Coordinates of C-alpha atoms and ligand atoms in Angstrom, one line a residue:
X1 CA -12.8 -21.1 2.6
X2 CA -11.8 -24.9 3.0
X3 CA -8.4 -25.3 1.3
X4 CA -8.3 -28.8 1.5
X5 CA -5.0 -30.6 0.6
X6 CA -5.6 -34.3 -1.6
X7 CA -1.9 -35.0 -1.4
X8 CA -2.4 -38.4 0.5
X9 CA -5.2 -40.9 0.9
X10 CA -5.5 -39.9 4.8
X11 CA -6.0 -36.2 3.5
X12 CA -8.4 -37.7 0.6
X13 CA -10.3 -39.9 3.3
X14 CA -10.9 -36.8 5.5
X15 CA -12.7 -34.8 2.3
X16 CA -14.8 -37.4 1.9
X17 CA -16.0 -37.6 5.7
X18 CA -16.3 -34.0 5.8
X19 CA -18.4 -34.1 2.7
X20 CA -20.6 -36.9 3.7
X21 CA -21.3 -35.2 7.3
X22 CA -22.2 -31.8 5.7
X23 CA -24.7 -33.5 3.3
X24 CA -25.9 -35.3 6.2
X25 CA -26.2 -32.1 8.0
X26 CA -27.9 -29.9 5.6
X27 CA -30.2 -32.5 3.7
X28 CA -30.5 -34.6 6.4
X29 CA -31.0 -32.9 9.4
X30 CA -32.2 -29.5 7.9
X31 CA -34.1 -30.6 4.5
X32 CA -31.4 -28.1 2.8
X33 CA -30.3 -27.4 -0.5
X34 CA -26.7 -28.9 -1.4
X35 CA -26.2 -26.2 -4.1
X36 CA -27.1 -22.9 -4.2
X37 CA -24.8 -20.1 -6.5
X38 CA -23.0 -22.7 -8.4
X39 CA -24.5 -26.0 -10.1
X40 CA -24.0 -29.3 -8.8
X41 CA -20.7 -30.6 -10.4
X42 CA -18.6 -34.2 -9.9
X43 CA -18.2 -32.7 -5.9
X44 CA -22.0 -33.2 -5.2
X45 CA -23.2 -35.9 -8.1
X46 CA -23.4 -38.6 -5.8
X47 CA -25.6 -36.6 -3.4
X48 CA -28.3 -35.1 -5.7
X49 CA -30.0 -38.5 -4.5
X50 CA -29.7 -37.8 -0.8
X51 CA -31.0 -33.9 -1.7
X52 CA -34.4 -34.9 -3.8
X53 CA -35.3 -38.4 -2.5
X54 CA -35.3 -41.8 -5.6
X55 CA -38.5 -40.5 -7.0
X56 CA -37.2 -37.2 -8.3
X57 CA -33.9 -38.4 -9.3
X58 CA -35.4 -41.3 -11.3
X59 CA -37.4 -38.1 -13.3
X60 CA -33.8 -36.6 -13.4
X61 CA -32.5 -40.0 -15.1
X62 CA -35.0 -40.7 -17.2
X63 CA -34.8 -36.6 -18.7
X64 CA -31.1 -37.1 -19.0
X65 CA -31.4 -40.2 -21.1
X66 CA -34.0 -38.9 -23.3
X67 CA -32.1 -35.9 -24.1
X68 CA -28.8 -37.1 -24.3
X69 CA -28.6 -41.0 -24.8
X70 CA -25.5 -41.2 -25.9
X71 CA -24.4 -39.6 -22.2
X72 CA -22.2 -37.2 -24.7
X73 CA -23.1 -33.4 -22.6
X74 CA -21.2 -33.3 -19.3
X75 CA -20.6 -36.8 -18.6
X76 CA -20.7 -37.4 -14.6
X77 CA -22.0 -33.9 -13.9
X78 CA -25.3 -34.3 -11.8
X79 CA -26.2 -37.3 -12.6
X80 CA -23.8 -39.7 -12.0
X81 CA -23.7 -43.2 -10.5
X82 CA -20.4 -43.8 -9.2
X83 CA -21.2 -42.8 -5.6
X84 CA -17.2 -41.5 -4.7
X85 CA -17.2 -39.5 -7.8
X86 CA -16.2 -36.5 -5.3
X87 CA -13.0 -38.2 -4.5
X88 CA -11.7 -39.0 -7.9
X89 CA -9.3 -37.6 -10.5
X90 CA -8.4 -35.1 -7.6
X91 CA -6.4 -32.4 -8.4
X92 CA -2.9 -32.2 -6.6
X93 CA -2.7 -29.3 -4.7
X94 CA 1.2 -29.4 -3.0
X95 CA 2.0 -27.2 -0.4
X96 CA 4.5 -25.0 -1.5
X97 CA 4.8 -21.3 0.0
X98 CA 3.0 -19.7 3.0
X99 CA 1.7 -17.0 1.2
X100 CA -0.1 -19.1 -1.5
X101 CA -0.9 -22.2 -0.2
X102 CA -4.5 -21.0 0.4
X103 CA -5.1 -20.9 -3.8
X104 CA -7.3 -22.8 -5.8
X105 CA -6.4 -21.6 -9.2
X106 CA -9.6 -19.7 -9.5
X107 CA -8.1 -17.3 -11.7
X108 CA -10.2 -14.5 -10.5
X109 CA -6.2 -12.3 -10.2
X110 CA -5.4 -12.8 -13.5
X111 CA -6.7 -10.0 -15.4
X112 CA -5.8 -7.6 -12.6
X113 CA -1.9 -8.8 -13.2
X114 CA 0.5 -5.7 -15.1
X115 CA 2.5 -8.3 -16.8
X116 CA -0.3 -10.9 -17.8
X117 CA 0.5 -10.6 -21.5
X118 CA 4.0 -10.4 -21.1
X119 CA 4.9 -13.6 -19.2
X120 CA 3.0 -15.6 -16.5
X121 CA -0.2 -14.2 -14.4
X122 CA 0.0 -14.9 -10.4
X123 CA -2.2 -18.0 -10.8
X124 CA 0.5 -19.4 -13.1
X125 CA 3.2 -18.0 -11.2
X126 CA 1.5 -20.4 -8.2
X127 CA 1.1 -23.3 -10.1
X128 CA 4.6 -23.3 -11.4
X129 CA 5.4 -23.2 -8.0
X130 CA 3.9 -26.5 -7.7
X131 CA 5.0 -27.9 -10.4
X132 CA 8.3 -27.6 -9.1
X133 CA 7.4 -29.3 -6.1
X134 CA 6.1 -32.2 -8.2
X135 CA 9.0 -32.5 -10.3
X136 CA 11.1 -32.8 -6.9
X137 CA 8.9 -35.9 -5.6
X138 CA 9.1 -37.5 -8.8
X139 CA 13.0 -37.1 -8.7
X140 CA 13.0 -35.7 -12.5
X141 CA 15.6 -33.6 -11.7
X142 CA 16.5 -31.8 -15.6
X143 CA 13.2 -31.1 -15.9
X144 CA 13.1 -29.6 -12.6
X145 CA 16.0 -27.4 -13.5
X146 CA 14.7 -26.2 -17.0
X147 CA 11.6 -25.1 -15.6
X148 CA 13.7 -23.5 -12.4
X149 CA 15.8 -21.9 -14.8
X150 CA 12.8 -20.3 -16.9
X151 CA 11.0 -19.5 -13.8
X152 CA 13.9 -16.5 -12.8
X153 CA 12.3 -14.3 -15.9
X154 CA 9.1 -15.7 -15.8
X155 CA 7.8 -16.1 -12.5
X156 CA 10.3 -13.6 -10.8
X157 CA 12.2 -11.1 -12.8
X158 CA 8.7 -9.9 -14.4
X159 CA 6.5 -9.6 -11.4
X160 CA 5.6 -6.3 -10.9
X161 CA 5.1 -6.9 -7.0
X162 CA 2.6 -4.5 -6.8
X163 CA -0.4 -6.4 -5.3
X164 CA -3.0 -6.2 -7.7
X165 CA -4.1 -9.4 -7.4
X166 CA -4.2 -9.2 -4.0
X167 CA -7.5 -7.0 -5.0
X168 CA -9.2 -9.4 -6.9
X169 CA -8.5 -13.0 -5.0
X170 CA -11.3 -13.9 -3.4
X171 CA -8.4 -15.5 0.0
X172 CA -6.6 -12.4 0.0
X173 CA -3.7 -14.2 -1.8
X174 CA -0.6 -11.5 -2.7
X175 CA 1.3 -13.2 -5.4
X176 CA 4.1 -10.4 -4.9
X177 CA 4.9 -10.9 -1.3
X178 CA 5.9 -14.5 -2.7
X179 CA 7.6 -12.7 -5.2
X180 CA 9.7 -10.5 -2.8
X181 CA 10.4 -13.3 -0.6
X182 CA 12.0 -15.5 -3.3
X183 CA 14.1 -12.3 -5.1
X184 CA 15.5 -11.7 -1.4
X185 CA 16.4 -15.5 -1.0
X186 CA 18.0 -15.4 -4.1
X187 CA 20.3 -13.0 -3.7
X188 CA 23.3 -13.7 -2.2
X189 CA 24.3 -12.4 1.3
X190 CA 27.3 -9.8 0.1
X191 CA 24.1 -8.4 -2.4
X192 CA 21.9 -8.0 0.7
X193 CA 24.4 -6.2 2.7
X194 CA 25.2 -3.8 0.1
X195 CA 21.3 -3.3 -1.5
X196 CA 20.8 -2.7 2.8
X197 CA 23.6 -0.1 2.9
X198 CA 22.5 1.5 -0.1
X199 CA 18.6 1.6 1.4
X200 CA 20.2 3.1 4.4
X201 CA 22.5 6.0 2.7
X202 CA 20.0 7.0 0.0
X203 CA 20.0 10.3 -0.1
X204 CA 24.1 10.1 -0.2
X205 CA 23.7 7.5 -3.3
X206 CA 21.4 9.1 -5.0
X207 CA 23.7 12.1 -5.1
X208 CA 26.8 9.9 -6.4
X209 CA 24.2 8.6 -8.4
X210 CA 23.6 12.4 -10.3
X211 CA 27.1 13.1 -10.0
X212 CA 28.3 10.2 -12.3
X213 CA 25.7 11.0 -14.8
X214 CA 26.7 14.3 -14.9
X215 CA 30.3 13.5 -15.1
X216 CA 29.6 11.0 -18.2
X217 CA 27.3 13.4 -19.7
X218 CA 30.6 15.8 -19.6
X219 CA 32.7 13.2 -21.1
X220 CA 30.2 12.5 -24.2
X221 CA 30.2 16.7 -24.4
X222 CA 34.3 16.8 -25.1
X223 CA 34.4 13.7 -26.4
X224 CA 31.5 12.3 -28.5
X225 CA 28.2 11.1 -27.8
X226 CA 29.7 7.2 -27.6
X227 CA 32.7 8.2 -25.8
X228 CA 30.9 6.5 -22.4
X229 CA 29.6 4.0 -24.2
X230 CA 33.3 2.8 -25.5
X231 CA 34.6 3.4 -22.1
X232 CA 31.7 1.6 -20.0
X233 CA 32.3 -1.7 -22.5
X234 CA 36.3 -1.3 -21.6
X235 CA 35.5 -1.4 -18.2
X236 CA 33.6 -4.3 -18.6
X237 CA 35.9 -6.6 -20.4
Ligands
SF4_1 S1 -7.4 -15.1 -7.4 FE1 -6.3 -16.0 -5.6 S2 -7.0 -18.1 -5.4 FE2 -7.6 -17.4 -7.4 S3 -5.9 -18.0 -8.8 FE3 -5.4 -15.9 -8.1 S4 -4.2 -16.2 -6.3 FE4 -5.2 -18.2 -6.6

């Protein structure tokens, strides 16, 4: 899988060599086909040429513009003369995190994701991600702490960090390790120190844990089913 990044014309110029010197490898040197399980989109147009020689592509042209004159079905997919059409309206791809830096927005994890109709799926969670990132380089700094702000429920609070969707992405991408990594960084060091001491005294907290319940369930019994309730709110204020 090449995850290649179009952040900067130096990155941009490097796609396009490394897609001219594959075509030249496979229909050039080999007689190959460019395509095989998918069409030929924008990324090969200009080389559909190079693949089947003028003659065949001037039968290609000459179908397209009987059928479609007007050029109105899939304008600049396969037949297409701009010869850089593979290196234009690029999608921005910003590095962001480790862990899912490798995506291409495929979508193939979505339907595998527990809280998909509830907020965001891991694709989105990934390209919020970026669009943070954006926001940052652009120096639209509200708009970058809205969409912070409504990532906490969003893209963190409601991840089930389970993995699922490391199941289905076809790069192995595991949107909860991400996930994890931000809830941890979040937290502040006294929370980490006491979620650690808790983690390592389990068995003594979880026993605290069924002696307080106990204790309020008491309280309701002499005192009324809201009686914790009341007191928990008092305690609060
Ligand atoms: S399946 Fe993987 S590559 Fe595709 S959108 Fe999901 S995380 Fe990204």
């Amino acid at each position: 899988m090449v995850t290649q990044s179009f952040d900067t014309p130096a990155e941009i110029q490097r796609y396009d060599a490394f897609i001219r010197d594959v075509v030249e490898l496979i229909a050039g040197k080999y007689d190959g086909a460019l395509k095989a399980e998918h069409g030929t989109g924008r990324n090969m147009a200009p080389f559909v040429e190079t693949e089947w020689g003028p003659g065949i592509y001037e039968v290609m042209k000459t179908l397209k513009a009987a059928i479609d004159p007007e050029n109105l079905l899939n304008p600049g997919v396969l037949i297409n003369a701009d010869k850089e059409a593979h290196i234009r309206n690029l999608k921005e791809l910003p590095r962001v995190e480790e862990e899912v830096d490798k995506c291409m927005e495929c979508g193939f994890c979505e339907y595998k994701c527990p809280s998909r109709n509830l907020t965001l799926t891991p694709r989105r969670r990934i390209v919020v991600r970026r669009a943070l990132v954006k926001l940052k380089h652009q120096n639209r700094k509200q708009d970058y702490q809205q969409l912070l702000k409504e990532y906490q429920y969003d893209g963190l609070d409601t991840c089930a960090v389970d993995g699922l969707c490391a199941v289905a992405c076809p790069v192995d991408i595991n949107t909860g390790m991400l996930v994890k990594r931000l809830r941890r960084e979040n937290h502040s060091g006294f929370s980490n120190k006491v979620a650690l001491q808790v983690a390592k005294n389990f068995n003594f907290v979880s026993k605290a844990v069924w002696v307080g319940l106990k204790a309020g369930a008491a309280v309701n019994a002499v005192f009324g089913e809201h009686a914790m309730t009341g007191l928990t709110r008092a305690c609060a204020k």
